Amino acid sequence: MTDILIDLDKYLFLKINRDCQNSFLDTIALFLRESKIWVPLYLFMLLFALFNFGKKGWIWILYTIATAAATDFISSKILKALFGRPRPCLDESFFSQVRLLASYCGGNGSFPSSHAANHFGLAMFFFITLRHIAPKTMWLFFVWAAAICFAQVYVGVHYPSDIVGGFLTGSLIGWFTGTLYNKKNGPIQL
């Protein structure tokens, strides 16, 4: 059964990494991977909270930082060490088939994707804590996270299962911190 899942993972990886290849996605995927692109959004969210949530804004910011720190630590330091799966661009039995667009492949393991854990963790935290303020737009954070995660596979640094593992890890942590925030502090009012 494990071999079937690994083969399916590699098949899906090649479908995204090679078969979807085009110059537009080449540019967009590399763009989405750059932290310079996401930092303004997250900085905006922190400033938005600071200026609109009163005293709760500072607590919300601390929970946001704790969510990001927890997703990164658990995915990067605990789970990657536990699973020890090489990235597709470093997998000796597979890397010759990989179309690597990223300038850096990363050597700290592939499963789970820390990008996926971090972005989905924040998306879930934002959704849980802010959905009553803007219920029709909170899903956009998940679209943002999914686009960044698709880019990770497209540029050749993660398998699709790495993304799923990061999605589950981050979403669980974001759900936990968001629920804890709401329980301890009540809903945020504008």
PDB file of C-alpha atoms in Angstrom:
ATOM      1  CA  MET A   1       0.000   0.000   0.000  1.00  0.00           C
ATOM      2  CA  THR A   2       2.825   2.411   0.853  1.00  0.00           C
ATOM      3  CA  ASP A   3       4.425   1.875  -2.570  1.00  0.00           C
ATOM      4  CA  ILE A   4       1.128   2.709  -4.269  1.00  0.00           C
ATOM      5  CA  LEU A   5       0.855   5.988  -2.318  1.00  0.00           C
ATOM      6  CA  ILE A   6       4.467   6.927  -3.076  1.00  0.00           C
ATOM      7  CA  ASP A   7       3.938   6.165  -6.770  1.00  0.00           C
ATOM      8  CA  LEU A   8       0.737   8.235  -6.787  1.00  0.00           C
ATOM      9  CA  ASP A   9       2.543  11.092  -5.054  1.00  0.00           C
ATOM     10  CA  LYS A  10       5.321  11.066  -7.650  1.00  0.00           C
ATOM     11  CA  TYR A  11       2.797  10.828 -10.476  1.00  0.00           C
ATOM     12  CA  LEU A  12       0.887  13.866  -9.169  1.00  0.00           C
ATOM     13  CA  PHE A  13       4.154  15.715  -8.619  1.00  0.00           C
ATOM     14  CA  LEU A  14       5.187  15.172 -12.261  1.00  0.00           C
ATOM     15  CA  LYS A  15       1.735  16.226 -13.496  1.00  0.00           C
ATOM     16  CA  ILE A  16       2.100  19.544 -11.671  1.00  0.00           C
ATOM     17  CA  ASN A  17       5.862  20.062 -12.040  1.00  0.00           C
ATOM     18  CA  ARG A  18       6.278  19.081 -15.695  1.00  0.00           C
ATOM     19  CA  ASP A  19       2.934  18.640 -17.416  1.00  0.00           C
ATOM     20  CA  CYS A  20       1.459  21.976 -16.259  1.00  0.00           C
ATOM     21  CA  GLN A  21       4.579  23.830 -17.310  1.00  0.00           C
ATOM     22  CA  ASN A  22       4.152  27.186 -19.013  1.00  0.00           C
ATOM     23  CA  SER A  23       5.945  30.538 -18.891  1.00  0.00           C
ATOM     24  CA  PHE A  24       3.121  32.275 -16.986  1.00  0.00           C
ATOM     25  CA  LEU A  25       3.124  29.684 -14.173  1.00  0.00           C
ATOM     26  CA  ASP A  26       6.935  29.667 -14.164  1.00  0.00           C
ATOM     27  CA  THR A  27       6.883  33.368 -13.323  1.00  0.00           C
ATOM     28  CA  ILE A  28       3.939  33.295 -10.892  1.00  0.00           C
ATOM     29  CA  ALA A  29       5.188  30.239  -8.966  1.00  0.00           C
ATOM     30  CA  LEU A  30       8.605  31.762  -8.362  1.00  0.00           C
ATOM     31  CA  PHE A  31       6.926  35.039  -7.376  1.00  0.00           C
ATOM     32  CA  LEU A  32       4.634  33.321  -4.834  1.00  0.00           C
ATOM     33  CA  ARG A  33       7.552  31.569  -3.134  1.00  0.00           C
ATOM     34  CA  GLU A  34       9.293  34.818  -2.243  1.00  0.00           C
ATOM     35  CA  SER A  35       8.758  35.980   1.324  1.00  0.00           C
ATOM     36  CA  LYS A  36       8.925  39.584   0.092  1.00  0.00           C
ATOM     37  CA  ILE A  37       5.532  38.892  -1.455  1.00  0.00           C
ATOM     38  CA  TRP A  38       3.782  37.555   1.676  1.00  0.00           C
ATOM     39  CA  VAL A  39       5.334  39.806   4.302  1.00  0.00           C
ATOM     40  CA  PRO A  40       3.207  42.857   3.295  1.00  0.00           C
ATOM     41  CA  LEU A  41      -0.040  40.891   3.714  1.00  0.00           C
ATOM     42  CA  TYR A  42       0.889  39.625   7.158  1.00  0.00           C
ATOM     43  CA  LEU A  43       2.273  43.021   8.186  1.00  0.00           C
ATOM     44  CA  PHE A  44      -1.006  44.586   7.031  1.00  0.00           C
ATOM     45  CA  MET A  45      -2.950  42.074   9.172  1.00  0.00           C
ATOM     46  CA  LEU A  46      -0.852  42.920  12.230  1.00  0.00           C
ATOM     47  CA  LEU A  47      -1.247  46.673  11.698  1.00  0.00           C
ATOM     48  CA  PHE A  48      -4.962  46.234  10.997  1.00  0.00           C
ATOM     49  CA  ALA A  49      -5.352  44.435  14.323  1.00  0.00           C
ATOM     50  CA  LEU A  50      -3.289  46.994  16.162  1.00  0.00           C
ATOM     51  CA  PHE A  51      -5.334  49.944  14.905  1.00  0.00           C
ATOM     52  CA  ASN A  52      -8.789  48.332  14.935  1.00  0.00           C
ATOM     53  CA  PHE A  53      -9.012  45.845  17.807  1.00  0.00           C
ATOM     54  CA  GLY A  54      -8.013  48.041  20.737  1.00  0.00           C
ATOM     55  CA  LYS A  55      -6.340  46.191  23.613  1.00  0.00           C
ATOM     56  CA  LYS A  56      -7.363  42.867  22.104  1.00  0.00           C
ATOM     57  CA  GLY A  57      -5.222  43.740  19.103  1.00  0.00           C
ATOM     58  CA  TRP A  58      -2.002  43.171  21.041  1.00  0.00           C
ATOM     59  CA  ILE A  59      -3.228  39.836  22.348  1.00  0.00           C
ATOM     60  CA  TRP A  60      -4.390  38.843  18.845  1.00  0.00           C
ATOM     61  CA  ILE A  61      -0.939  39.734  17.479  1.00  0.00           C
ATOM     62  CA  LEU A  62       0.732  37.563  20.145  1.00  0.00           C
ATOM     63  CA  TYR A  63      -1.534  34.650  19.222  1.00  0.00           C
ATOM     64  CA  THR A  64      -0.753  35.217  15.521  1.00  0.00           C
ATOM     65  CA  ILE A  65       2.989  35.110  16.236  1.00  0.00           C
ATOM     66  CA  ALA A  66       2.527  32.036  18.453  1.00  0.00           C
ATOM     67  CA  THR A  67       0.601  30.320  15.648  1.00  0.00           C
ATOM     68  CA  ALA A  68       3.366  31.026  13.117  1.00  0.00           C
ATOM     69  CA  ALA A  69       6.084  29.952  15.560  1.00  0.00           C
ATOM     70  CA  ALA A  70       4.259  26.731  16.480  1.00  0.00           C
ATOM     71  CA  THR A  71       3.566  25.724  12.870  1.00  0.00           C
ATOM     72  CA  ASP A  72       7.145  26.400  11.854  1.00  0.00           C
ATOM     73  CA  PHE A  73       8.713  24.657  14.850  1.00  0.00           C
ATOM     74  CA  ILE A  74       6.494  21.580  14.691  1.00  0.00           C
ATOM     75  CA  SER A  75       6.784  21.147  10.919  1.00  0.00           C
ATOM     76  CA  SER A  76      10.489  22.040  10.567  1.00  0.00           C
ATOM     77  CA  LYS A  77      12.075  20.744  13.739  1.00  0.00           C
ATOM     78  CA  ILE A  78       9.866  17.849  14.836  1.00  0.00           C
ATOM     79  CA  LEU A  79       8.012  16.317  11.885  1.00  0.00           C
ATOM     80  CA  LYS A  80      10.696  16.747   9.212  1.00  0.00           C
ATOM     81  CA  ALA A  81      13.233  15.126  11.539  1.00  0.00           C
ATOM     82  CA  LEU A  82      10.771  12.349  12.361  1.00  0.00           C
ATOM     83  CA  PHE A  83       9.920  11.496   8.748  1.00  0.00           C
ATOM     84  CA  GLY A  84      13.272  12.322   7.102  1.00  0.00           C
ATOM     85  CA  ARG A  85      11.843  12.288   3.595  1.00  0.00           C
ATOM     86  CA  PRO A  86      14.097  13.902   0.984  1.00  0.00           C
ATOM     87  CA  ARG A  87      12.704  16.626  -1.227  1.00  0.00           C
ATOM     88  CA  PRO A  88      11.971  15.644  -4.843  1.00  0.00           C
ATOM     89  CA  CYS A  89      14.869  17.822  -5.996  1.00  0.00           C
ATOM     90  CA  LEU A  90      17.230  15.888  -3.681  1.00  0.00           C
ATOM     91  CA  ASP A  91      15.760  12.380  -4.002  1.00  0.00           C
ATOM     92  CA  GLU A  92      18.540  10.404  -5.721  1.00  0.00           C
ATOM     93  CA  SER A  93      16.105   7.972  -7.297  1.00  0.00           C
ATOM     94  CA  PHE A  94      13.865  10.728  -8.653  1.00  0.00           C
ATOM     95  CA  PHE A  95      15.614  14.095  -9.065  1.00  0.00           C
ATOM     96  CA  SER A  96      16.550  13.471 -12.708  1.00  0.00           C
ATOM     97  CA  GLN A  97      12.820  13.776 -13.525  1.00  0.00           C
ATOM     98  CA  VAL A  98      12.349  16.992 -11.550  1.00  0.00           C
ATOM     99  CA  ARG A  99      12.131  20.341 -13.303  1.00  0.00           C
ATOM    100  CA  LEU A 100      13.694  22.521 -10.605  1.00  0.00           C
ATOM    101  CA  LEU A 101      12.842  26.191 -11.001  1.00  0.00           C
ATOM    102  CA  ALA A 102      13.731  27.258  -7.478  1.00  0.00           C
ATOM    103  CA  SER A 103      17.249  28.548  -6.972  1.00  0.00           C
ATOM    104  CA  TYR A 104      17.386  26.716  -3.640  1.00  0.00           C
ATOM    105  CA  CYS A 105      16.139  23.213  -2.919  1.00  0.00           C
ATOM    106  CA  GLY A 106      16.490  23.139   0.871  1.00  0.00           C
ATOM    107  CA  GLY A 107      18.100  20.322   2.751  1.00  0.00           C
ATOM    108  CA  ASN A 108      15.913  20.020   5.820  1.00  0.00           C
ATOM    109  CA  GLY A 109      13.511  17.384   4.561  1.00  0.00           C
ATOM    110  CA  SER A 110      10.337  17.425   2.587  1.00  0.00           C
ATOM    111  CA  PHE A 111       7.499  16.141   4.776  1.00  0.00           C
ATOM    112  CA  PRO A 112       5.585  18.134   5.794  1.00  0.00           C
ATOM    113  CA  SER A 113       5.919  21.380   3.882  1.00  0.00           C
ATOM    114  CA  SER A 114       6.644  24.171   6.346  1.00  0.00           C
ATOM    115  CA  HIS A 115       5.308  26.696   3.828  1.00  0.00           C
ATOM    116  CA  ALA A 116       2.002  24.812   3.840  1.00  0.00           C
ATOM    117  CA  ALA A 117       1.948  24.477   7.626  1.00  0.00           C
ATOM    118  CA  ASN A 118       2.768  28.144   8.199  1.00  0.00           C
ATOM    119  CA  HIS A 119       0.359  29.628   5.666  1.00  0.00           C
ATOM    120  CA  PHE A 120      -2.542  27.279   6.387  1.00  0.00           C
ATOM    121  CA  GLY A 121      -1.969  27.725  10.114  1.00  0.00           C
ATOM    122  CA  LEU A 122      -2.286  31.483   9.770  1.00  0.00           C
ATOM    123  CA  ALA A 123      -5.225  31.159   7.363  1.00  0.00           C
ATOM    124  CA  MET A 124      -7.078  28.969   9.857  1.00  0.00           C
ATOM    125  CA  PHE A 125      -6.235  31.265  12.770  1.00  0.00           C
ATOM    126  CA  PHE A 126      -7.483  34.304  10.803  1.00  0.00           C
ATOM    127  CA  PHE A 127     -10.606  32.417   9.776  1.00  0.00           C
ATOM    128  CA  ILE A 128     -11.452  31.270  13.311  1.00  0.00           C
ATOM    129  CA  THR A 129     -10.841  34.662  14.924  1.00  0.00           C
ATOM    130  CA  LEU A 130     -12.106  37.018  12.205  1.00  0.00           C
ATOM    131  CA  ARG A 131     -14.901  35.148  10.415  1.00  0.00           C
ATOM    132  CA  HIS A 132     -17.624  37.050  12.261  1.00  0.00           C
ATOM    133  CA  ILE A 133     -16.158  40.371  11.016  1.00  0.00           C
ATOM    134  CA  ALA A 134     -15.841  39.502   7.313  1.00  0.00           C
ATOM    135  CA  PRO A 135     -17.481  36.092   6.728  1.00  0.00           C
ATOM    136  CA  LYS A 136     -17.585  36.397   2.932  1.00  0.00           C
ATOM    137  CA  THR A 137     -13.865  37.120   2.503  1.00  0.00           C
ATOM    138  CA  MET A 138     -12.085  34.963   5.089  1.00  0.00           C
ATOM    139  CA  TRP A 139     -11.861  32.057   2.632  1.00  0.00           C
ATOM    140  CA  LEU A 140      -9.407  34.167   0.584  1.00  0.00           C
ATOM    141  CA  PHE A 141      -6.687  33.382   3.135  1.00  0.00           C
ATOM    142  CA  PHE A 142      -7.072  29.694   2.232  1.00  0.00           C
ATOM    143  CA  VAL A 143      -6.826  30.534  -1.480  1.00  0.00           C
ATOM    144  CA  TRP A 144      -3.653  32.510  -0.748  1.00  0.00           C
ATOM    145  CA  ALA A 145      -2.153  29.577   1.192  1.00  0.00           C
ATOM    146  CA  ALA A 146      -3.165  27.082  -1.519  1.00  0.00           C
ATOM    147  CA  ALA A 147      -1.557  29.201  -4.254  1.00  0.00           C
ATOM    148  CA  ILE A 148       1.720  29.349  -2.326  1.00  0.00           C
ATOM    149  CA  CYS A 149       1.566  25.584  -1.758  1.00  0.00           C
ATOM    150  CA  PHE A 150       0.860  24.832  -5.417  1.00  0.00           C
ATOM    151  CA  ALA A 151       3.973  26.883  -6.227  1.00  0.00           C
ATOM    152  CA  GLN A 152       6.057  24.673  -3.924  1.00  0.00           C
ATOM    153  CA  VAL A 153       5.187  21.603  -5.989  1.00  0.00           C
ATOM    154  CA  TYR A 154       5.352  23.438  -9.310  1.00  0.00           C
ATOM    155  CA  VAL A 155       8.927  24.668  -8.735  1.00  0.00           C
ATOM    156  CA  GLY A 156      10.081  21.184  -7.703  1.00  0.00           C
ATOM    157  CA  VAL A 157      10.768  21.416  -3.971  1.00  0.00           C
ATOM    158  CA  HIS A 158       7.803  19.490  -2.491  1.00  0.00           C
ATOM    159  CA  TYR A 159       5.639  16.477  -3.244  1.00  0.00           C
ATOM    160  CA  PRO A 160       1.851  16.901  -3.099  1.00  0.00           C
ATOM    161  CA  SER A 161       1.702  14.760   0.066  1.00  0.00           C
ATOM    162  CA  ASP A 162       4.114  17.207   1.735  1.00  0.00           C
ATOM    163  CA  ILE A 163       1.568  19.920   1.062  1.00  0.00           C
ATOM    164  CA  VAL A 164      -1.272  17.806   2.468  1.00  0.00           C
ATOM    165  CA  GLY A 165       0.795  17.067   5.582  1.00  0.00           C
ATOM    166  CA  GLY A 166       1.591  20.762   6.006  1.00  0.00           C
ATOM    167  CA  PHE A 167      -2.045  21.703   5.410  1.00  0.00           C
ATOM    168  CA  LEU A 168      -3.206  19.291   8.131  1.00  0.00           C
ATOM    169  CA  THR A 169      -0.476  20.325  10.577  1.00  0.00           C
ATOM    170  CA  GLY A 170      -1.008  24.041  10.071  1.00  0.00           C
ATOM    171  CA  SER A 171      -4.793  23.861  10.017  1.00  0.00           C
ATOM    172  CA  LEU A 172      -4.872  21.912  13.262  1.00  0.00           C
ATOM    173  CA  ILE A 173      -2.525  24.351  14.997  1.00  0.00           C
ATOM    174  CA  GLY A 174      -4.402  27.374  13.590  1.00  0.00           C
ATOM    175  CA  TRP A 175      -7.707  25.887  14.693  1.00  0.00           C
ATOM    176  CA  PHE A 176      -6.302  25.269  18.188  1.00  0.00           C
ATOM    177  CA  THR A 177      -4.796  28.746  18.634  1.00  0.00           C
ATOM    178  CA  GLY A 178      -7.840  30.451  17.079  1.00  0.00           C
ATOM    179  CA  THR A 179     -10.254  28.537  19.293  1.00  0.00           C
ATOM    180  CA  LEU A 180      -8.102  29.227  22.345  1.00  0.00           C
ATOM    181  CA  TYR A 181      -7.962  32.925  21.482  1.00  0.00           C
ATOM    182  CA  ASN A 182     -11.758  33.134  21.099  1.00  0.00           C
ATOM    183  CA  LYS A 183     -12.342  31.205  24.345  1.00  0.00           C
ATOM    184  CA  LYS A 184      -9.950  33.360  26.397  1.00  0.00           C
ATOM    185  CA  ASN A 185     -10.677  36.747  24.801  1.00  0.00           C
ATOM    186  CA  GLY A 186     -14.098  36.606  23.209  1.00  0.00           C
ATOM    187  CA  PRO A 187     -14.875  37.743  19.689  1.00  0.00           C
ATOM    188  CA  ILE A 188     -13.063  40.739  18.288  1.00  0.00           C
ATOM    189  CA  GLN A 189     -15.181  43.854  17.729  1.00  0.00           C
ATOM    190  CA  LEU A 190     -14.365  46.579  15.243  1.00  0.00           C
TER     191      LEU A 190
END
